[in-house]
PDB file of C-alpha atoms in Angstrom:
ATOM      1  CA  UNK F  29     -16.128 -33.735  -0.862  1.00  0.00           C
ATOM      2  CA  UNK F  30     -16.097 -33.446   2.870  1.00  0.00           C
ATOM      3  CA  UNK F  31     -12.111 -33.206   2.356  1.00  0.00           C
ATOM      4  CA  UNK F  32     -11.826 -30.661  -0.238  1.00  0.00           C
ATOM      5  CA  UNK F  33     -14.318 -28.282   1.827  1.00  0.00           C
ATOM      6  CA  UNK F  34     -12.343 -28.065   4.525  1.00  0.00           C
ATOM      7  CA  UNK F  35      -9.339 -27.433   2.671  1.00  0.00           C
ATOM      8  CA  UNK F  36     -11.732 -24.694   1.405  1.00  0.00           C
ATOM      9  CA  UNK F  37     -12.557 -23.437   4.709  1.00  0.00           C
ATOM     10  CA  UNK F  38      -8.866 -23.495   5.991  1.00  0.00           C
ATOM     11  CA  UNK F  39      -7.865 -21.589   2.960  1.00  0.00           C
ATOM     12  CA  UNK F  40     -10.423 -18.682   2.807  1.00  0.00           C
ATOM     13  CA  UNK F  41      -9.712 -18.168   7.154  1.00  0.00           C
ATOM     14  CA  UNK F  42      -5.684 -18.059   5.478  1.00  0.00           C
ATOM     15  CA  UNK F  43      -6.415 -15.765   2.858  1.00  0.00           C
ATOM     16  CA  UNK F  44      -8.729 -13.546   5.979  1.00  0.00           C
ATOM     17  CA  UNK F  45      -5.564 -13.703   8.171  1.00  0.00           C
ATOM     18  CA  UNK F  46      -3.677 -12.289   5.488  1.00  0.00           C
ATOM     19  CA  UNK F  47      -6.207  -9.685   3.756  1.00  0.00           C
ATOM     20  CA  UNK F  48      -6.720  -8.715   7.676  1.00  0.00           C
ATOM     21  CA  UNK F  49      -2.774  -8.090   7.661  1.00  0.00           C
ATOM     22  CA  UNK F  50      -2.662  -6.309   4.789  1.00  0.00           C
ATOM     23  CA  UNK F  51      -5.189  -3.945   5.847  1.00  0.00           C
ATOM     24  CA  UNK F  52      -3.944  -3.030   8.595  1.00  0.00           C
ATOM     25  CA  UNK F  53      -0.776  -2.361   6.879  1.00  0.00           C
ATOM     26  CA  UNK F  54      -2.220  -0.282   4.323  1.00  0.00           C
ATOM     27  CA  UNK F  55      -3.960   1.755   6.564  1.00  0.00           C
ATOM     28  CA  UNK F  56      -0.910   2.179   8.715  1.00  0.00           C
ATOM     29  CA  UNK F  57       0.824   3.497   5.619  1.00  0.00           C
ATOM     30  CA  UNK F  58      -2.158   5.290   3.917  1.00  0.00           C
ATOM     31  CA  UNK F  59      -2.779   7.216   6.944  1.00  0.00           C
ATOM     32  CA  UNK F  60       1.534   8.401   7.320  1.00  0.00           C
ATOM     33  CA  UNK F  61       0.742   9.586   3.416  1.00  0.00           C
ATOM     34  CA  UNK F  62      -2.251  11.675   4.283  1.00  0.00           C
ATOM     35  CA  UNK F  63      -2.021  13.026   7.701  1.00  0.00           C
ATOM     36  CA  UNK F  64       0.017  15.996   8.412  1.00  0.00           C
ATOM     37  CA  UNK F  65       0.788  17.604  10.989  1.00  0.00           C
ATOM     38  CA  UNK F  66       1.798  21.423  10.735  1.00  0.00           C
ATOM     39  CA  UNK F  67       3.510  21.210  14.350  1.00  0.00           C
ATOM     40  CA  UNK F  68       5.864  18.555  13.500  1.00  0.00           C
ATOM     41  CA  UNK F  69       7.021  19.518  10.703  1.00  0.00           C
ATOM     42  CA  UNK F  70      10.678  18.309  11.350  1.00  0.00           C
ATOM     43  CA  UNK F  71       9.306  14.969  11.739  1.00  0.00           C
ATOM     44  CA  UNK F  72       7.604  15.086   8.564  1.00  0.00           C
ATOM     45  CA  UNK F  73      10.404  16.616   6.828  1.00  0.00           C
ATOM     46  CA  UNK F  74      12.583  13.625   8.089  1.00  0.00           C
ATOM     47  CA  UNK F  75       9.864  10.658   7.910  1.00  0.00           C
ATOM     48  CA  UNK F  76       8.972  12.236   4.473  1.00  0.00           C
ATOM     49  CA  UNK F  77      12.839  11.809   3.135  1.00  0.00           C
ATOM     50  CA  UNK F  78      12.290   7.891   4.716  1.00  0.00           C
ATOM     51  CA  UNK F  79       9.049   7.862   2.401  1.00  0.00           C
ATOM     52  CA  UNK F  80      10.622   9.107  -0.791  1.00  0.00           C
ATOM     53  CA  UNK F  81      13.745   6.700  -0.433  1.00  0.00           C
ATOM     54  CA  UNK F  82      11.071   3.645   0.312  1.00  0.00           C
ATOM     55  CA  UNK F  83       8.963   4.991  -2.644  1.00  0.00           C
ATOM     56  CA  UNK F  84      12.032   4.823  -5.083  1.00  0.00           C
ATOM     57  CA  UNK F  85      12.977   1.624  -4.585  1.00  0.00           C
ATOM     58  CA  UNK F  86       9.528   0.146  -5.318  1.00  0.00           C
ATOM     59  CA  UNK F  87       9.070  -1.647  -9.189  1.00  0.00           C
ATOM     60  CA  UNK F  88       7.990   1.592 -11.446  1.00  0.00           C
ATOM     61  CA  UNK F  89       4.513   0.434 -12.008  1.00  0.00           C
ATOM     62  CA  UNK F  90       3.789   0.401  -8.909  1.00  0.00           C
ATOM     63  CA  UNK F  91       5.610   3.755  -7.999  1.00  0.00           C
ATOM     64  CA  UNK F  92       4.021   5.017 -10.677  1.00  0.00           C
ATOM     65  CA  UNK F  93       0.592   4.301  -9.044  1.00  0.00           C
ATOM     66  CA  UNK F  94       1.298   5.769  -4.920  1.00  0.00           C
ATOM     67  CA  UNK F  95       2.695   8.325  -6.742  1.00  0.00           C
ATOM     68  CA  UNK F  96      -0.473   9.168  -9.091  1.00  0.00           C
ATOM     69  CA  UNK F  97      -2.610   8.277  -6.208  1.00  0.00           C
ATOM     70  CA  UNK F  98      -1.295   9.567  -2.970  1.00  0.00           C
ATOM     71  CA  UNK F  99       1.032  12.353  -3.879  1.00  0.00           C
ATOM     72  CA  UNK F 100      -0.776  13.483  -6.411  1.00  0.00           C
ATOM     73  CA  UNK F 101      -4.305  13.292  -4.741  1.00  0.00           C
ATOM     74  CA  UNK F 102      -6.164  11.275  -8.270  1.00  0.00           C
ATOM     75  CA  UNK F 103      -8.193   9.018  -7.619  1.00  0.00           C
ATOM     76  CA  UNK F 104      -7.495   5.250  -8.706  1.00  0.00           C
ATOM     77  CA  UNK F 105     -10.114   6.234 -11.672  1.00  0.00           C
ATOM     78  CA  UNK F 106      -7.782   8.968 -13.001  1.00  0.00           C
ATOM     79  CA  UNK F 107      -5.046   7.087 -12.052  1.00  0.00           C
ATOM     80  CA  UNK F 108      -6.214   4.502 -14.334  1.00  0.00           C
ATOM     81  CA  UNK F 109      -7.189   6.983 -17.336  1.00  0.00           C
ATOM     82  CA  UNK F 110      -3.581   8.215 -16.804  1.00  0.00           C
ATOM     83  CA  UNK F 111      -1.562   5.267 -17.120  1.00  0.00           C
ATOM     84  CA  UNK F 112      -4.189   3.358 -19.567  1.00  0.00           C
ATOM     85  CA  UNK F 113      -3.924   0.461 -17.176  1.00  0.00           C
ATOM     86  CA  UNK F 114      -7.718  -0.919 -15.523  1.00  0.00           C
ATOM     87  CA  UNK F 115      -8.863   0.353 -12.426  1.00  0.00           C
ATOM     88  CA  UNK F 116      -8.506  -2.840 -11.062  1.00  0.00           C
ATOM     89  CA  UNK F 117      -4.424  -2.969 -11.903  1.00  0.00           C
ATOM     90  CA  UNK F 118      -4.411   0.701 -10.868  1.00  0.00           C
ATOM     91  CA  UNK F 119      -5.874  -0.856  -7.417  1.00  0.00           C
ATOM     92  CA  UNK F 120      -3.441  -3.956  -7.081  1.00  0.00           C
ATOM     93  CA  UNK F 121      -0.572  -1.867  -7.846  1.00  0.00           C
ATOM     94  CA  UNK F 122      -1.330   0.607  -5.244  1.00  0.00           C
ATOM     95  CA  UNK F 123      -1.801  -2.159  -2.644  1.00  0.00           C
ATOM     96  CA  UNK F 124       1.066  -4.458  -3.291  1.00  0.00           C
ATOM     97  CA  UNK F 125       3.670  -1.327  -3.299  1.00  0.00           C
ATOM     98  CA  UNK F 126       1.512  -0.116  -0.123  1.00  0.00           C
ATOM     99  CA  UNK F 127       2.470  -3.769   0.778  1.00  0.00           C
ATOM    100  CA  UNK F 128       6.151  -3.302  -0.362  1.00  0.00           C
ATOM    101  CA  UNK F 129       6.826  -0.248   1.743  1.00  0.00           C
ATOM    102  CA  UNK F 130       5.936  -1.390   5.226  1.00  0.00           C
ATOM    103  CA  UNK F 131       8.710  -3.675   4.642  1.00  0.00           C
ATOM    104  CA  UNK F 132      10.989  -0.425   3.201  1.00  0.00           C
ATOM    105  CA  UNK F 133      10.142   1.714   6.026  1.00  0.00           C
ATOM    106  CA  UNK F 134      11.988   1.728   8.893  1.00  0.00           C
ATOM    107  CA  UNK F 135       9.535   0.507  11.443  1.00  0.00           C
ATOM    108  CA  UNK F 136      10.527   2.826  14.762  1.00  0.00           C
ATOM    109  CA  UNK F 137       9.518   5.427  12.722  1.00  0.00           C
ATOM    110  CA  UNK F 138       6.410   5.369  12.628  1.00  0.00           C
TER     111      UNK F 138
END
């Protein structure tokens, strides 16, 4: 028992490491998709052509999903209503593709 706890323990710090990482990934992402700014607007232009490139290559569900969600502003709920997929699918989707792109992107870009 004592054995298979700590293989508990060491596996739910691993699975913190890695939710940690994708976090901060996500919001690294989320926060390129939503923030604009009106001044640098040649920068956006050109980080937004790196975007739609990165966002075409990902598998179409989960296109399908950023696209529902971030570019057109639904929430995951009407995302979900949309596609006919759960919320919870709706939410994985977004979040492994979020996933995908930070390996898409190219990373001195942002």
């Amino acid at each position: 028992m004592a054995r298979n706890r700590a293989i508990d323990k060491l596996r739910a710090k691993q699975r913190a490491a890695r939710n940690r990482d994708a976090l901060e990934e996500h919001n690294r992402i989320a926060e390129f998709l939503t923030d604009a700014d009106a001044s640098d607007e040649a920068f956006a232009h050109e980080a937004g052509g790196y975007l739609r490139s990165a966002v075409m290559r990902l598998p179409e569900v989960q296109r399908r999903a950023i696209e529902l969600v971030y570019f057109n502003e639904l929430t995951q709920r009407e995302a979900a209503e949309i596609t006919g997929a759960p919320v919870g699918t709706i939410k994985a989707r977004v979040r492994r593709g979020i996933a995908q792109l930070g390996g898409l992107l190219p990373k001195d870009q942002f």
